[in-house]
CSV table of C-alpha atoms and ligand atoms in Angstrom, one decimal:
chain,number,residue,atom,x,y,z
K,1,MET,CA,31.0,-3.6,-13.8
K,2,GLN,CA,31.3,-0.8,-11.3
K,3,VAL,CA,28.3,0.1,-9.2
K,4,THR,CA,27.7,2.7,-6.5
K,5,LEU,CA,25.9,1.3,-3.5
K,6,LYS,CA,24.2,3.9,-1.3
K,7,ILE,CA,23.1,2.8,2.1
K,8,LEU,CA,21.0,4.7,4.5
K,9,ARG,CA,23.1,4.1,7.7
K,10,TYR,CA,22.2,4.8,11.3
K,11,ASN,CA,24.0,4.0,14.4
K,12,PRO,CA,21.9,4.9,17.4
K,13,GLU,CA,24.9,5.4,19.6
K,14,LYS,CA,26.6,7.9,17.4
K,15,ASP,CA,24.1,9.4,14.9
K,16,ALA,CA,21.3,11.9,15.6
K,17,ARG,CA,19.6,10.8,12.4
K,18,PRO,CA,20.2,8.4,9.5
K,19,HIS,CA,22.6,9.5,6.7
K,20,TRP,CA,23.6,8.2,3.3
K,21,GLU,CA,26.9,6.5,2.7
K,22,SER,CA,28.2,5.5,-0.7
K,23,TYR,CA,30.5,2.6,-1.7
K,24,ARG,CA,32.1,2.0,-5.1
K,25,LEU,CA,32.0,-1.7,-5.7
K,26,GLU,CA,33.1,-4.1,-8.4
K,27,ALA,CA,30.0,-6.2,-9.2
K,28,GLU,CA,28.8,-8.9,-11.6
K,29,PRO,CA,25.5,-8.4,-13.3
K,30,MET,CA,24.3,-11.7,-11.7
K,31,ASP,CA,25.3,-10.6,-8.2
K,32,ARG,CA,22.5,-10.2,-5.8
K,33,VAL,CA,22.1,-7.0,-3.7
K,34,LEU,CA,22.8,-9.3,-0.7
K,35,ASP,CA,26.3,-10.0,-2.3
K,36,LEU,CA,27.0,-6.3,-2.5
K,37,LEU,CA,26.0,-5.8,1.2
K,38,HIS,CA,28.3,-8.7,2.1
K,39,GLN,CA,31.1,-7.1,0.1
K,40,VAL,CA,30.7,-3.9,2.1
K,41,LYS,CA,30.5,-5.7,5.4
K,42,TRP,CA,33.4,-8.1,4.8
K,43,GLU,CA,35.8,-5.8,2.9
K,44,LYS,CA,35.0,-2.2,3.6
K,45,ASP,CA,33.1,-1.6,6.8
K,46,GLY,CA,32.4,-4.4,9.3
K,47,THR,CA,30.0,-2.3,11.3
K,48,LEU,CA,27.3,-2.4,8.6
K,49,ALA,CA,24.2,-4.2,10.1
K,50,PHE,CA,21.6,-6.1,8.2
K,51,ARG,CA,19.6,-9.3,8.6
K,52,LYS,CA,19.8,-12.3,6.4
K,53,SER,CA,19.8,-16.0,6.9
K,54,CYS,CA,18.9,-18.4,4.1
K,55,GLY,CA,20.1,-16.3,1.2
K,56,HIS,CA,17.6,-18.0,-1.0
K,57,GLY,CA,14.3,-16.1,-0.6
K,58,ILE,CA,12.7,-18.3,1.9
K,59,CYS,CA,13.5,-17.2,5.5
K,60,GLY,CA,12.1,-13.6,5.0
K,61,SER,CA,14.9,-11.9,6.9
K,62,ASP,CA,16.2,-9.4,4.3
K,63,ALA,CA,13.4,-7.3,3.1
K,64,MET,CA,14.6,-3.8,2.5
K,65,MET,CA,13.9,-0.9,0.3
K,66,ILE,CA,16.0,-1.2,-2.8
K,67,ASN,CA,15.9,1.6,-5.4
K,68,GLY,CA,12.6,2.9,-3.8
K,69,VAL,CA,10.7,-0.4,-3.6
K,70,ASN,CA,10.6,-3.2,-1.1
K,71,ARG,CA,12.3,-6.4,-2.1
K,72,LEU,CA,14.4,-9.2,-0.7
K,73,ALA,CA,18.1,-8.4,-1.1
K,74,CYS,CA,18.8,-12.1,-1.8
K,75,LYS,CA,16.2,-12.2,-4.6
K,76,THR,CA,17.3,-9.0,-6.4
K,77,LEU,CA,19.9,-9.2,-9.1
K,78,VAL,CA,22.0,-6.2,-10.0
K,79,LYS,CA,21.2,-6.6,-13.7
K,80,ASP,CA,17.5,-6.4,-13.0
K,81,LEU,CA,17.8,-3.0,-11.4
K,82,GLY,CA,18.8,-1.5,-14.7
K,83,THR,CA,21.1,1.1,-13.1
K,84,ASP,CA,24.6,1.2,-11.6
K,85,VAL,CA,23.4,3.4,-8.7
K,86,ILE,CA,21.7,1.2,-6.1
K,87,THR,CA,20.1,2.7,-3.0
K,88,VAL,CA,19.3,0.6,0.0
K,89,GLU,CA,17.2,1.7,2.9
K,90,PRO,CA,15.5,-0.1,5.8
K,91,ILE,CA,11.8,-1.0,5.4
K,92,ARG,CA,9.5,1.8,6.5
K,93,GLY,CA,7.1,2.2,9.4
K,94,LEU,CA,9.1,0.1,11.9
K,95,PRO,CA,11.6,1.6,14.3
K,96,VAL,CA,15.2,1.4,13.0
K,97,GLU,CA,17.6,-0.3,15.4
K,98,LYS,CA,20.8,0.0,13.4
K,99,ASP,CA,21.4,0.6,9.6
K,100,LEU,CA,19.1,-1.9,7.8
K,101,VAL,CA,17.9,-3.7,10.9
K,102,VAL,CA,14.4,-2.7,12.2
K,103,ASP,CA,12.4,-3.7,15.2
K,104,MET,CA,10.0,-6.4,13.9
K,105,GLU,CA,8.0,-6.6,17.1
K,106,PRO,CA,5.0,-4.5,16.0
K,107,PHE,CA,4.9,-6.6,12.9
K,108,PHE,CA,4.7,-9.9,14.8
K,109,GLU,CA,2.3,-8.4,17.3
K,110,ALA,CA,-0.1,-7.9,14.4
K,111,TYR,CA,0.6,-11.4,13.3
K,112,ARG,CA,-0.3,-12.9,16.6
K,113,ALA,CA,-3.4,-10.7,16.8
K,114,VAL,CA,-5.1,-12.7,14.0
K,115,LYS,CA,-4.4,-16.0,15.8
K,116,PRO,CA,-2.5,-17.7,13.0
K,117,TRP,CA,-3.0,-21.3,14.0
K,118,LEU,CA,-5.7,-23.9,13.4
K,119,ILE,CA,-8.7,-23.4,15.7
K,120,ASN,CA,-11.1,-26.3,15.8
K,121,ASP,CA,-12.5,-27.7,19.1
K,122,GLU,CA,-14.3,-30.6,17.5
K,123,PRO,CA,-12.8,-33.9,18.6
K,124,PRO,CA,-10.1,-35.0,16.2
K,125,PRO,CA,-11.2,-37.7,13.8
K,126,GLU,CA,-9.5,-41.1,14.0
K,127,ARG,CA,-7.3,-40.1,11.1
K,128,GLU,CA,-6.6,-36.7,9.5
K,129,ARG,CA,-9.2,-34.0,9.0
K,130,LEU,CA,-10.0,-34.5,5.3
K,131,GLN,CA,-9.9,-31.7,2.8
K,132,SER,CA,-10.6,-31.8,-0.9
K,133,PRO,CA,-8.0,-30.4,-3.4
K,134,GLU,CA,-10.6,-27.7,-4.2
K,135,GLU,CA,-10.9,-26.7,-0.6
K,136,ARG,CA,-7.2,-26.6,-0.3
K,137,ALA,CA,-6.8,-24.4,-3.3
K,138,VAL,CA,-9.0,-21.7,-1.8
K,139,PHE,CA,-6.3,-20.6,0.7
K,140,ASP,CA,-3.2,-21.8,-1.3
K,141,GLU,CA,-1.8,-18.3,-2.0
K,142,GLY,CA,-1.6,-17.4,1.7
K,143,THR,CA,0.5,-20.5,2.5
K,144,LYS,CA,3.4,-19.1,0.5
K,145,CYS,CA,3.9,-16.2,2.8
K,146,ILE,CA,7.4,-16.0,4.4
K,147,LEU,CA,6.6,-13.2,6.8
K,148,CYS,CA,9.2,-10.9,5.3
K,149,ALA,CA,7.1,-7.7,6.0
K,150,ALA,CA,7.8,-6.3,2.5
K,151,CYS,CA,4.1,-5.9,2.0
K,152,THR,CA,3.2,-4.4,5.4
K,153,THR,CA,6.1,-1.8,5.2
K,154,SER,CA,5.2,-0.8,1.7
K,155,CYS,CA,1.7,0.3,2.7
K,156,PRO,CA,1.1,4.0,2.9
K,157,VAL,CA,-1.6,3.4,5.5
K,158,PHE,CA,0.8,1.4,7.7
K,159,TRP,CA,3.4,4.2,7.6
K,160,VAL,CA,1.1,6.7,9.1
K,161,ASN,CA,-1.5,4.7,11.0
K,162,GLY,CA,-0.1,3.2,14.2
K,163,THR,CA,-2.9,0.7,14.7
K,164,TYR,CA,-3.3,-0.9,11.2
K,165,LEU,CA,-2.5,-4.7,11.3
K,166,GLY,CA,-1.0,-4.5,7.9
K,167,PRO,CA,-1.3,-6.7,4.8
K,168,SER,CA,0.8,-9.5,6.0
K,169,ALA,CA,-1.3,-10.3,9.1
K,170,ILE,CA,-4.4,-10.2,7.0
K,171,VAL,CA,-2.8,-12.7,4.5
K,172,GLN,CA,-2.1,-15.0,7.5
K,173,ALA,CA,-5.7,-14.6,8.7
K,174,HIS,CA,-7.0,-15.4,5.2
K,175,ARG,CA,-4.9,-18.6,5.2
K,176,PHE,CA,-6.9,-19.9,8.2
K,177,ILE,CA,-10.3,-18.3,7.7
K,178,PHE,CA,-10.6,-19.9,4.3
K,179,ASP,CA,-9.3,-23.3,5.5
K,180,SER,CA,-12.3,-25.7,5.6
K,181,ARG,CA,-10.8,-27.4,8.7
K,182,ASP,CA,-10.7,-24.2,10.7
K,183,LYS,CA,-13.6,-23.0,12.9
K,184,GLY,CA,-12.0,-19.9,14.3
K,185,ALA,CA,-13.2,-17.2,12.0
K,186,HIS,CA,-15.3,-15.6,14.7
K,187,GLU,CA,-12.4,-15.5,17.1
K,188,ARG,CA,-10.4,-13.7,14.4
K,189,PHE,CA,-13.0,-11.3,13.2
K,190,PRO,CA,-12.9,-8.9,16.2
K,191,ALA,CA,-9.2,-8.0,15.5
K,192,LEU,CA,-9.8,-8.0,11.7
K,193,GLY,CA,-13.0,-6.0,11.8
K,194,SER,CA,-11.7,-3.4,14.4
K,195,THR,CA,-10.5,0.1,13.5
K,196,GLY,CA,-7.0,-1.3,12.9
K,197,GLY,CA,-8.3,-4.1,10.8
K,198,VAL,CA,-9.1,-4.7,7.1
K,199,TRP,CA,-11.1,-1.5,6.7
K,200,ARG,CA,-7.9,0.5,6.9
K,201,CYS,CA,-6.9,-1.0,3.6
K,202,ARG,CA,-7.3,1.6,0.9
K,203,THR,CA,-6.3,-0.6,-2.0
K,204,ALA,CA,-3.1,1.2,-3.0
K,205,TYR,CA,-1.6,-2.2,-4.2
K,206,ASN,CA,1.9,-1.5,-3.0
K,207,CYS,CA,1.8,-4.7,-1.0
K,208,THR,CA,0.8,-6.8,-4.0
K,209,GLU,CA,3.7,-5.2,-6.0
K,210,ALA,CA,6.2,-5.7,-3.2
K,211,CYS,CA,5.5,-9.4,-2.3
K,212,PRO,CA,8.5,-11.5,-3.2
K,213,ARG,CA,6.3,-14.6,-3.2
K,214,GLU,CA,3.9,-13.1,-5.8
K,215,ILE,CA,1.0,-13.5,-3.5
K,216,PRO,CA,-2.0,-11.4,-4.7
K,217,VAL,CA,-2.1,-9.6,-1.3
K,218,THR,CA,-4.8,-7.0,-2.1
K,219,GLN,CA,-7.0,-9.7,-3.5
K,220,LEU,CA,-6.8,-11.7,-0.3
K,221,ILE,CA,-7.5,-8.6,1.8
K,222,GLU,CA,-10.6,-7.9,-0.2
K,223,GLU,CA,-11.7,-11.5,0.2
K,224,VAL,CA,-11.4,-11.1,4.0
K,225,LYS,CA,-13.3,-7.8,3.8
K,226,ARG,CA,-16.2,-9.5,2.0
K,227,ALA,CA,-16.1,-12.5,4.4
K,228,ILE,CA,-16.6,-10.1,7.3
K,229,MET,CA,-19.2,-7.9,5.5
K,230,PHE,CA,-21.3,-10.7,4.2
K,231,GLY,CA,-20.7,-13.0,7.2
K,232,GLN,CA,-19.7,-15.8,4.9
K,233,MET,CA,-18.0,-17.7,7.6
I,1,MET,CA,9.3,8.8,-2.2
I,2,TYR,CA,8.3,5.1,-2.4
I,3,ARG,CA,8.2,4.1,-6.0
I,4,GLY,CA,4.7,2.7,-6.0
I,5,ARG,CA,2.7,2.1,-9.2
I,6,GLU,CA,-0.7,3.1,-10.5
I,7,GLY,CA,-2.6,1.9,-7.4
I,8,GLN,CA,-0.5,4.1,-5.1
I,9,TRP,CA,-1.2,7.2,-7.2
I,10,ALA,CA,-4.8,6.4,-7.5
I,11,PHE,CA,-5.1,6.2,-3.7
I,12,TYR,CA,-3.1,9.5,-3.1
I,13,LEU,CA,-5.2,11.4,-5.7
I,14,HIS,CA,-8.4,9.9,-4.3
I,15,ARG,CA,-7.4,11.1,-0.8
I,16,ILE,CA,-6.3,14.6,-1.9
I,17,SER,CA,-9.4,15.1,-4.0
I,18,GLY,CA,-11.6,13.9,-1.2
I,19,ILE,CA,-10.0,16.4,1.3
I,20,ALA,CA,-10.3,19.2,-1.2
I,21,ILE,CA,-13.9,18.5,-1.9
I,22,ILE,CA,-14.7,18.5,1.9
I,23,LEU,CA,-12.9,21.9,2.2
I,24,PHE,CA,-14.9,23.3,-0.7
I,25,LEU,CA,-18.1,22.1,0.8
I,26,ALA,CA,-17.3,23.8,4.1
I,27,LEU,CA,-16.5,27.0,2.2
I,28,HIS,CA,-19.7,26.7,0.2
I,29,VAL,CA,-21.9,26.2,3.3
I,30,THR,CA,-20.2,29.2,4.9
I,31,GLU,CA,-20.9,31.3,1.8
I,32,ILE,CA,-24.5,30.3,1.6
I,33,SER,CA,-25.1,30.8,5.3
I,34,SER,CA,-23.7,34.4,5.1
I,35,SER,CA,-27.2,35.2,3.8
I,36,MET,CA,-28.3,35.1,7.4
I,37,PHE,CA,-26.7,38.5,7.8
I,38,GLY,CA,-29.1,39.9,5.2
I,39,PRO,CA,-29.0,40.7,1.5
I,40,LYS,CA,-26.4,43.4,1.8
I,41,TRP,CA,-23.7,41.1,2.9
I,42,PHE,CA,-24.8,38.2,0.8
I,43,ASN,CA,-24.9,40.2,-2.4
I,44,ALA,CA,-21.6,41.8,-1.7
I,45,LEU,CA,-20.1,38.4,-1.3
I,46,LEU,CA,-21.6,37.2,-4.5
I,47,LYS,CA,-20.2,40.3,-6.3
I,48,PHE,CA,-16.8,39.6,-4.8
I,49,GLU,CA,-17.0,36.0,-6.1
I,50,GLU,CA,-17.6,37.2,-9.7
I,51,ASN,CA,-13.8,37.5,-9.9
I,52,PRO,CA,-12.6,34.8,-12.4
I,53,ILE,CA,-10.3,33.4,-9.8
I,54,PHE,CA,-13.3,31.9,-8.1
I,55,GLY,CA,-14.5,30.6,-11.4
I,56,LEU,CA,-11.2,28.9,-12.0
I,57,GLY,CA,-11.3,27.5,-8.5
I,58,LEU,CA,-14.7,26.0,-9.3
I,59,VAL,CA,-13.2,24.4,-12.4
I,60,ALA,CA,-10.5,22.9,-10.3
I,61,VAL,CA,-13.1,21.5,-7.8
I,62,ALA,CA,-15.1,20.1,-10.6
I,63,ALA,CA,-12.0,18.4,-12.0
I,64,LEU,CA,-11.3,16.8,-8.5
I,65,VAL,CA,-15.0,15.8,-8.1
I,66,LEU,CA,-14.9,14.0,-11.5
I,67,TYR,CA,-11.8,12.1,-10.6
I,68,HIS,CA,-13.1,11.2,-7.1
I,69,ALA,CA,-16.4,10.0,-8.6
I,70,LEU,CA,-14.9,7.8,-11.4
I,71,ASN,CA,-12.2,6.3,-9.2
I,72,GLY,CA,-14.9,5.7,-6.6
I,73,LEU,CA,-16.6,3.5,-9.1
I,74,ARG,CA,-13.3,1.7,-9.6
I,75,ILE,CA,-13.0,1.2,-5.9
I,76,ILE,CA,-16.6,-0.2,-5.8
I,77,LEU,CA,-15.8,-2.7,-8.5
I,78,MET,CA,-12.6,-3.8,-6.7
I,79,ASP,CA,-14.4,-4.1,-3.3
I,80,PHE,CA,-17.3,-6.1,-4.6
I,81,THR,CA,-16.0,-8.2,-7.4
I,82,SER,CA,-12.9,-10.4,-7.6
I,83,TRP,CA,-12.0,-9.4,-11.2
I,84,GLY,CA,-12.0,-5.7,-10.2
I,85,VAL,CA,-8.8,-6.3,-8.2
I,86,ARG,CA,-7.2,-8.3,-10.9
I,87,LEU,CA,-7.9,-5.5,-13.5
I,88,GLN,CA,-7.3,-2.6,-11.1
I,89,ARG,CA,-4.6,-1.1,-13.3
I,90,GLN,CA,-6.7,-1.3,-16.5
I,91,LEU,CA,-9.6,0.1,-14.6
I,92,TRP,CA,-7.4,3.1,-13.6
I,93,TYR,CA,-6.6,3.8,-17.2
I,94,ALA,CA,-10.3,3.4,-18.0
I,95,VAL,CA,-11.0,6.1,-15.3
I,96,TRP,CA,-8.7,8.5,-17.2
I,97,VAL,CA,-10.3,7.7,-20.6
I,98,VAL,CA,-13.8,8.5,-19.2
I,99,TYR,CA,-12.3,11.4,-17.4
I,100,VAL,CA,-11.1,13.0,-20.6
I,101,VAL,CA,-14.3,12.2,-22.4
I,102,LEU,CA,-16.5,13.8,-19.8
I,103,GLY,CA,-14.1,16.4,-18.6
I,104,PHE,CA,-13.5,18.2,-21.9
I,105,PRO,CA,-17.1,19.3,-22.5
I,106,MET,CA,-17.4,20.1,-18.8
I,107,LEU,CA,-14.2,22.3,-19.0
I,108,PHE,CA,-15.5,24.0,-22.1
I,109,ILE,CA,-18.9,24.8,-20.7
I,110,MET,CA,-17.4,26.0,-17.4
I,111,LEU,CA,-14.7,28.2,-18.9
I,112,ARG,CA,-17.2,29.8,-21.2
I,113,HIS,CA,-19.3,30.5,-18.2
I,114,VAL,CA,-16.4,32.0,-16.3
I,115,PHE,CA,-15.1,34.2,-19.1
I,116,VAL,CA,-18.0,34.9,-21.3
I,117,GLY,CA,-20.7,34.7,-18.7
I,118,GLY,CA,-24.4,33.8,-18.9
I,119,GLU,CA,-25.9,30.8,-20.5
B,301,SF4,S1,2.5,-11.6,2.0
B,301,SF4,FE1,4.4,-11.6,0.7
B,301,SF4,S2,5.4,-9.6,1.2
B,301,SF4,FE2,3.9,-10.0,2.8
B,301,SF4,S3,5.0,-10.9,4.5
B,301,SF4,FE3,4.1,-12.6,3.2
B,301,SF4,S4,5.8,-13.1,1.7
B,301,SF4,FE4,6.3,-11.1,2.6
B,302,FES,S1,18.0,-14.2,3.3
B,302,FES,FE1,16.3,-15.5,3.6
B,302,FES,S2,14.8,-14.5,2.4
B,302,FES,FE2,16.6,-13.4,1.8
């Protein structure tokens, strides 16, 4: 089948602002949008810039806005889009460096702000820190996150509020706050409870819809809100 | 425009109706406080506001208040229960059902008031 791939392109050295460019391509229904981008880069215009690494939905490099919603290019099949006009734009709310490549630094800065590592000053036991399957299940969803930023950059609050940590950082915080082995909740709460923290979430659910790992992002954010509000930790 | 689903529109509408209600409140307080300048001005203002345009504006504000109130209940359920988040989409449709059920009699009463007048 023939498809039209429209890409929002931007070259900081030449363009004053981003502009659309269209490519007519021969595609299979089972092709991924990533295959189409490769086709353009390898056969039509080698200057096209985008990120990808694994090609299998696990590295989190290729989140982009495809036909108006955030998805991974490597996890989106042409046939599932239900149209032969495919638009691709960089994810929103982060500075565009070139074409589909954005500066992820603000995203990772928010990630670091919630201290996404195990905090526990108690002396380590002789063997591992034991945890029951039930305790493990409480934070299971958050462990699936691949830090692709699809959620954070789909959030209407993140687009306009320069300080909001964003859904992804809160998912990461949830993963540790609700881990029975972790004792760092009170070190994380200042960032999470600040003006740029969980209270900026207005439950628009774009994050939950966007997550390629099907993490119930909004639900986790609400759980963190309640943990802070009721001092559960 | 980002193609978000129900939740996104619920949020945008909630925000827009909230801002509109605040603006109305500011206007309303200004109107009432004009009585400070004596009955002459206040009565003139009230006379001016008999124009059906203001009546229709009031209907619009009531419509926004009703949405804001009902979706506010939805938000409370989502914030304080875990099932509220899971059922957020259904809850949004429930908001619209209640909206129509409560809104129609309200609309009827208000429009009659605007165009027929009196009780
Ligand atoms: S929560 Fe989902 S959408 Fe957000 S960064 Fe993690 S994997 Fe990506
Ligand atoms: S290329 Fe690794 S997630 Fe898509």
